[in-house]
PDB file of C-alpha atoms and ligand atoms in Angstrom:
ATOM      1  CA  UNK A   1     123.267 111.324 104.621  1.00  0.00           C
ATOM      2  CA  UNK A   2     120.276 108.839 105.663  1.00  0.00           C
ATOM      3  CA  UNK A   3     119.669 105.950 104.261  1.00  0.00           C
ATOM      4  CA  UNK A   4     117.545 106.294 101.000  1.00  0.00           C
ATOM      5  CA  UNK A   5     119.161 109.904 100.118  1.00  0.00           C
ATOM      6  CA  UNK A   6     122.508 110.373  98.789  1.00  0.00           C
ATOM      7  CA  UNK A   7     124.897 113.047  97.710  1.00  0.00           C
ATOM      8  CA  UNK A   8     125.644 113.459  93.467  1.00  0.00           C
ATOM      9  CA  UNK A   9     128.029 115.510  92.540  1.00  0.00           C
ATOM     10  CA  UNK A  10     128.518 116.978  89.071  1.00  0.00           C
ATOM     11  CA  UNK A  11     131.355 117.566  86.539  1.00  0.00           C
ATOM     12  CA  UNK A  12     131.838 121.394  85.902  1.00  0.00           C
ATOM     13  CA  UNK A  13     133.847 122.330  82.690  1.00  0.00           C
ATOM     14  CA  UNK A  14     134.590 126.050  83.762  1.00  0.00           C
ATOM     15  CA  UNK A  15     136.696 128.117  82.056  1.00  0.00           C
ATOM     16  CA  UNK A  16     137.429 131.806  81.640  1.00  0.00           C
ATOM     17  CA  UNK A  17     133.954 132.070  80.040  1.00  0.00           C
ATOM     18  CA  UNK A  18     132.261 130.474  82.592  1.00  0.00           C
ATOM     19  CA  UNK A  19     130.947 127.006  83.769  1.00  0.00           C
ATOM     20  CA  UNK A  20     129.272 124.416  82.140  1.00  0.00           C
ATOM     21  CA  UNK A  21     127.677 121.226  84.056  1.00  0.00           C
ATOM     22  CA  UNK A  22     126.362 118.288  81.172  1.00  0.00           C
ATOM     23  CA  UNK A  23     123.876 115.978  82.827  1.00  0.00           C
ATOM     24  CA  UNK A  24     123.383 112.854  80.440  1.00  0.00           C
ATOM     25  CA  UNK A  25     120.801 110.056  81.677  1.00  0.00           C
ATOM     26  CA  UNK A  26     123.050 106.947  82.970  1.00  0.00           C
ATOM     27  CA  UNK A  27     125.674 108.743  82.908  1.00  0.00           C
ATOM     28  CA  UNK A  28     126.005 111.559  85.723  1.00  0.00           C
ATOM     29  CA  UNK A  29     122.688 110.802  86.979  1.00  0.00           C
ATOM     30  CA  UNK A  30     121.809 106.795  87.838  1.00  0.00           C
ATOM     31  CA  UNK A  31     118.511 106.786  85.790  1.00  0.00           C
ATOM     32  CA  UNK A  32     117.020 108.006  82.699  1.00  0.00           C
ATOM     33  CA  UNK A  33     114.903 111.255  82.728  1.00  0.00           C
ATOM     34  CA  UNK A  34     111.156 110.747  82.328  1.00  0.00           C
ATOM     35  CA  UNK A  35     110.429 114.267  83.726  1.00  0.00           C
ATOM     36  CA  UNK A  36     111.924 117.610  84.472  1.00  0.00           C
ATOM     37  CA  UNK A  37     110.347 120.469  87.002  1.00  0.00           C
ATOM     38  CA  UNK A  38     111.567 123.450  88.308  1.00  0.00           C
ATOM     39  CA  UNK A  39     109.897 125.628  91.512  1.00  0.00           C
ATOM     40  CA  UNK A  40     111.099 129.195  92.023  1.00  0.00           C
ATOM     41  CA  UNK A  41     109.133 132.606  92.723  1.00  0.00           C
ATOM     42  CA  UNK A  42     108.601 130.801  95.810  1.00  0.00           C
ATOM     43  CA  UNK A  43     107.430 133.033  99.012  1.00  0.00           C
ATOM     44  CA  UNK A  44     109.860 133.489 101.918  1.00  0.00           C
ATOM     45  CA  UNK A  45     107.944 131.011 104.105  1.00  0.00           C
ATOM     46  CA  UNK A  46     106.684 128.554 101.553  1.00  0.00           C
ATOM     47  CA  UNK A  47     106.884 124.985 102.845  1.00  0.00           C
ATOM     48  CA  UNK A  48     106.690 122.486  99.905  1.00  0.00           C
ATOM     49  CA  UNK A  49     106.581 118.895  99.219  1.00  0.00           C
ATOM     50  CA  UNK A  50     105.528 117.405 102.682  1.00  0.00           C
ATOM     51  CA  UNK A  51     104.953 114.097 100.849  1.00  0.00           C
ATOM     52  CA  UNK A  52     106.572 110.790 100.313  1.00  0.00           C
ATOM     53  CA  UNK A  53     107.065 108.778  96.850  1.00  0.00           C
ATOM     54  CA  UNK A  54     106.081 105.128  96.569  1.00  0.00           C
ATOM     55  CA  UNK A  55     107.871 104.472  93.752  1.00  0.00           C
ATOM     56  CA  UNK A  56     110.041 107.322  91.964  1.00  0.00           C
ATOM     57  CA  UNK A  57     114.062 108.516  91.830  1.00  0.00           C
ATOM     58  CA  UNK A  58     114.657 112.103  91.459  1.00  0.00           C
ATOM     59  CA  UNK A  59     117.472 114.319  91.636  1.00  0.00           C
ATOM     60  CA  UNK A  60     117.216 117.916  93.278  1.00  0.00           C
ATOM     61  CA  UNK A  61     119.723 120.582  92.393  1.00  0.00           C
ATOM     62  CA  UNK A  62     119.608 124.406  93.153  1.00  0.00           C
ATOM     63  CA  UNK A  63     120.107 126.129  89.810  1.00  0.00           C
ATOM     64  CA  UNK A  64     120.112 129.527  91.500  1.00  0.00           C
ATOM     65  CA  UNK A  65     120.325 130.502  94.640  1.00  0.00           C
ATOM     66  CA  UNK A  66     119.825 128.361  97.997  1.00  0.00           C
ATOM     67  CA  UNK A  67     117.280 126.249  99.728  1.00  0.00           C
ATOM     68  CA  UNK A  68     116.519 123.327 102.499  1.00  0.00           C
ATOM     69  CA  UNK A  69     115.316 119.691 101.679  1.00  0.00           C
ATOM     70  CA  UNK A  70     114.296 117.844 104.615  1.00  0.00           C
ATOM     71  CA  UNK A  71     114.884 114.820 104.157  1.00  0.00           C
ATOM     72  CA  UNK A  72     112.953 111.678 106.889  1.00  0.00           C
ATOM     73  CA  UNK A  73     112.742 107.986 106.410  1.00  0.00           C
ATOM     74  CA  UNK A  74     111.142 107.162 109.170  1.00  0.00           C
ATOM     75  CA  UNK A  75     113.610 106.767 111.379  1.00  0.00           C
ATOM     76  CA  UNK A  76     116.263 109.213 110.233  1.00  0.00           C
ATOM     77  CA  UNK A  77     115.760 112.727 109.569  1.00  0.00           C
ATOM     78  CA  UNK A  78     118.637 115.627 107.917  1.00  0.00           C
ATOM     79  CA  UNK A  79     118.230 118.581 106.542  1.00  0.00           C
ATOM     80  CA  UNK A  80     120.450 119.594 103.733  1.00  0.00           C
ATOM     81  CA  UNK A  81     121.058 122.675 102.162  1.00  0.00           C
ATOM     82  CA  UNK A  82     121.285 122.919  98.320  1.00  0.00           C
ATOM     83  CA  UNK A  83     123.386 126.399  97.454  1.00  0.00           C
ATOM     84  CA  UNK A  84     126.210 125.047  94.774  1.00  0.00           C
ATOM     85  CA  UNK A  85     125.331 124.094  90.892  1.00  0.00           C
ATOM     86  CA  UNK A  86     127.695 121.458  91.162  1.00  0.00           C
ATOM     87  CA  UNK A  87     126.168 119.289  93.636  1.00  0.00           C
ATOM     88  CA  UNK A  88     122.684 117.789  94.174  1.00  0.00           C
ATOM     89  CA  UNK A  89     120.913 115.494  96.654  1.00  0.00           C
ATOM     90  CA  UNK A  90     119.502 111.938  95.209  1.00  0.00           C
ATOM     91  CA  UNK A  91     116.304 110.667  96.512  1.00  0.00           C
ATOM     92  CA  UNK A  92     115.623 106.724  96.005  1.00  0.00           C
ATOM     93  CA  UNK A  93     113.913 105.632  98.962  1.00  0.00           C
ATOM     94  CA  UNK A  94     111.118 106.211 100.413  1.00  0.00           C
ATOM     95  CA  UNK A  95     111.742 109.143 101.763  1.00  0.00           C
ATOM     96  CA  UNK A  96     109.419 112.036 103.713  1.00  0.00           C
ATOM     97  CA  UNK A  97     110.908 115.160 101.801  1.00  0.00           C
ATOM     98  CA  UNK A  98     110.041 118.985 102.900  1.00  0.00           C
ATOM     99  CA  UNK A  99     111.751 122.224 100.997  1.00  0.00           C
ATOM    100  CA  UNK A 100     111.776 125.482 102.579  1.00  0.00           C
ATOM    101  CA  UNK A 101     114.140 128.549 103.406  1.00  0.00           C
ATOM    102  CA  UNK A 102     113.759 129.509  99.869  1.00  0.00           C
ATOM    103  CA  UNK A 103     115.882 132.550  98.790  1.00  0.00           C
ATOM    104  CA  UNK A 104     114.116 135.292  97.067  1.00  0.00           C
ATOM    105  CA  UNK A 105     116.166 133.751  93.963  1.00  0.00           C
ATOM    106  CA  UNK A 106     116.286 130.039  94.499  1.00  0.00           C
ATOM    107  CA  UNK A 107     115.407 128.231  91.128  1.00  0.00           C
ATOM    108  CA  UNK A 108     115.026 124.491  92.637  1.00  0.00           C
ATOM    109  CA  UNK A 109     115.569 121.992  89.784  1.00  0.00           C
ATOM    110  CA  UNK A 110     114.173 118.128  90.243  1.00  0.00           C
ATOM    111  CA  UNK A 111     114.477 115.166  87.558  1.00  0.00           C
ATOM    112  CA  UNK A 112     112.714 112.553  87.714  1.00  0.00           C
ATOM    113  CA  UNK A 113     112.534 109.119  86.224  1.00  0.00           C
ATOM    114  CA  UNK A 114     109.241 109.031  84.970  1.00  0.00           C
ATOM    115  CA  UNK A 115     106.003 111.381  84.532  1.00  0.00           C
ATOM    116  CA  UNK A 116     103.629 112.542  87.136  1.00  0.00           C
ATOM    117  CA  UNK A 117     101.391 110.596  88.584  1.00  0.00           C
ATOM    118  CA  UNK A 118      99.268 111.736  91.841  1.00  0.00           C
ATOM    119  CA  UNK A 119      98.726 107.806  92.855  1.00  0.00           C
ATOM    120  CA  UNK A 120     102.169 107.897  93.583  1.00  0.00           C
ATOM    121  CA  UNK A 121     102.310 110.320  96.685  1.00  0.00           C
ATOM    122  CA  UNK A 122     101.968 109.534 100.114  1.00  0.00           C
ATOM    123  CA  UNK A 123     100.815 112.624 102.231  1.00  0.00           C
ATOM    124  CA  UNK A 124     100.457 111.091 105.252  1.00  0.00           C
ATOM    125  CA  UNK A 125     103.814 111.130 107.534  1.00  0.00           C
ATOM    126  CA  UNK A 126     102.782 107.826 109.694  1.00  0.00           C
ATOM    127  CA  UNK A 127     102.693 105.656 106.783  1.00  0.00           C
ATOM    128  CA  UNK A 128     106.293 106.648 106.431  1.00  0.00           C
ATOM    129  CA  UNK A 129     107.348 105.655 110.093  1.00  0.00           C
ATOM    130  CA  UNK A 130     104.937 102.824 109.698  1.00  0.00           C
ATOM    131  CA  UNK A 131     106.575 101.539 106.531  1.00  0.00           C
ATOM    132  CA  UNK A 132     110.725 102.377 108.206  1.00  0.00           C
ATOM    133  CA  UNK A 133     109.633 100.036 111.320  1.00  0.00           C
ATOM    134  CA  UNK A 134     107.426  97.175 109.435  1.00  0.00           C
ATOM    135  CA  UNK A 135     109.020  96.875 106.215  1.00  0.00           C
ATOM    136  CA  UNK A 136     105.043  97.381 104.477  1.00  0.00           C
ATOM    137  CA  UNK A 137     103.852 100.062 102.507  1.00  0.00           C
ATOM    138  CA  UNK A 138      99.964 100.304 103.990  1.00  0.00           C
TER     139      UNK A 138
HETATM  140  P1  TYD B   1     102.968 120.199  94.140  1.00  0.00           P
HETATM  141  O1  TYD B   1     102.952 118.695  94.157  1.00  0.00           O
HETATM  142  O2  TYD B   1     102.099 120.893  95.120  1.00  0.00           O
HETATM  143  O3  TYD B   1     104.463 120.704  94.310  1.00  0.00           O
HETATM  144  P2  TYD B   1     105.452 120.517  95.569  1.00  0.00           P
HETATM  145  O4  TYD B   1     105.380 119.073  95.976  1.00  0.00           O
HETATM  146  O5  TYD B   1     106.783 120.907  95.041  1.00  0.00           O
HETATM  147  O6  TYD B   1     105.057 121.423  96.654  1.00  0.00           O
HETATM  148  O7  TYD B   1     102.629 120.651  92.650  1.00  0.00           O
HETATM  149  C1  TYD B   1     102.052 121.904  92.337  1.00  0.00           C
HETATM  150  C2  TYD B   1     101.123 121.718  91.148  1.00  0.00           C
HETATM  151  O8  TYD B   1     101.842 121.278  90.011  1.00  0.00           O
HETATM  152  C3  TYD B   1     100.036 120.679  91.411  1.00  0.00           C
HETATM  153  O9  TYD B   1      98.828 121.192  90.907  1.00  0.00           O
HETATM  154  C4  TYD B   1     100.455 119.487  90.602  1.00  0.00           C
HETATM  155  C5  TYD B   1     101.258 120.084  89.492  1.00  0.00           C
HETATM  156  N1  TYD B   1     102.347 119.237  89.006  1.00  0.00           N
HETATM  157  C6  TYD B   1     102.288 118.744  87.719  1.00  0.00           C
HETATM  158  O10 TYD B   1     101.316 118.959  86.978  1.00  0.00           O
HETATM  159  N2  TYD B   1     103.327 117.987  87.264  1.00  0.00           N
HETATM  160  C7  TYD B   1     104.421 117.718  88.024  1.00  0.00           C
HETATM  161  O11 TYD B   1     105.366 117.036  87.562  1.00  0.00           O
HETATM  162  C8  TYD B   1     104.449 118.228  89.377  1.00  0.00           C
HETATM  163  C9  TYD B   1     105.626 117.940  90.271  1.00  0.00           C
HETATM  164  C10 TYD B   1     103.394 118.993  89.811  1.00  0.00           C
END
């Protein structure tokens, strides 16, 4: 995974009822939730995101069905595919982030550790590269 993104991986209690994943702040998650959002009834060519975060941790997690994050720090760049309940992609850096290739039933979760605030988006790519090869946020 680049630098800035990792891999989380949840604890599923399944049984013959089923499976249950807990997520408790500090616990299986490194922060504490300030916000929750969830996209789905997204269209089969709907791009989202295309911004960067000055200053915010999330978690992503594909409740239902399947998607792509890509994921760019300026000088790395994966794309990962969310499709299991157990496993989700953490975002601490700051980190160009795209979603797409949405199935018809993806249900993309994302918690956050704190509430919205449109200061704290960067739309424009270069600042990204900019900021991975001078260490400034401009
Ligand atoms: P947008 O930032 O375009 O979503 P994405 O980055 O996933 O493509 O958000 C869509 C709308 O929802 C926009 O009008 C802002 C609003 N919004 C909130 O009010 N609160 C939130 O926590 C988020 C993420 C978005």
């Amino acid at each position: 995974m680049i630098s800035g993104v990792d891999r989380i991986r949840f604890s599923s209690f399944g049984d013959e009822r089923g499976s249950l994943v807990p997520i408790e702040n500090d616990k299986d998650i490194p922060f504490r939730i300030g916000r929750i959002y969830y996209i789905y009834n997204t269209t089969p060519d709907a791009v989202r995101g295309k911004h960067a975060h000055k200053d915010l941790n999330q978690v992503l997690l594909c409740l239902s069905g399947s998607c792509d994050v890509l994921l760019d720090n300026g000088k790395e760049r994966e794309i990962v595919t969310l499709n299991t309940r157990e496993e989700g992609i953490y975002i601490h850096g700051f980190i160009w982030r795209e979603m797409l290739h949405f199935s018809a039933d993806c249900v993309l979760l994302a918690l956050v550790d704190r509430p919205y605030d449109p200061e704290d988006y960067v739309f424009d790519y270069s600042v990204v590269k900019r900021f991975a090869e001078e260490g400034v946020l401009q």
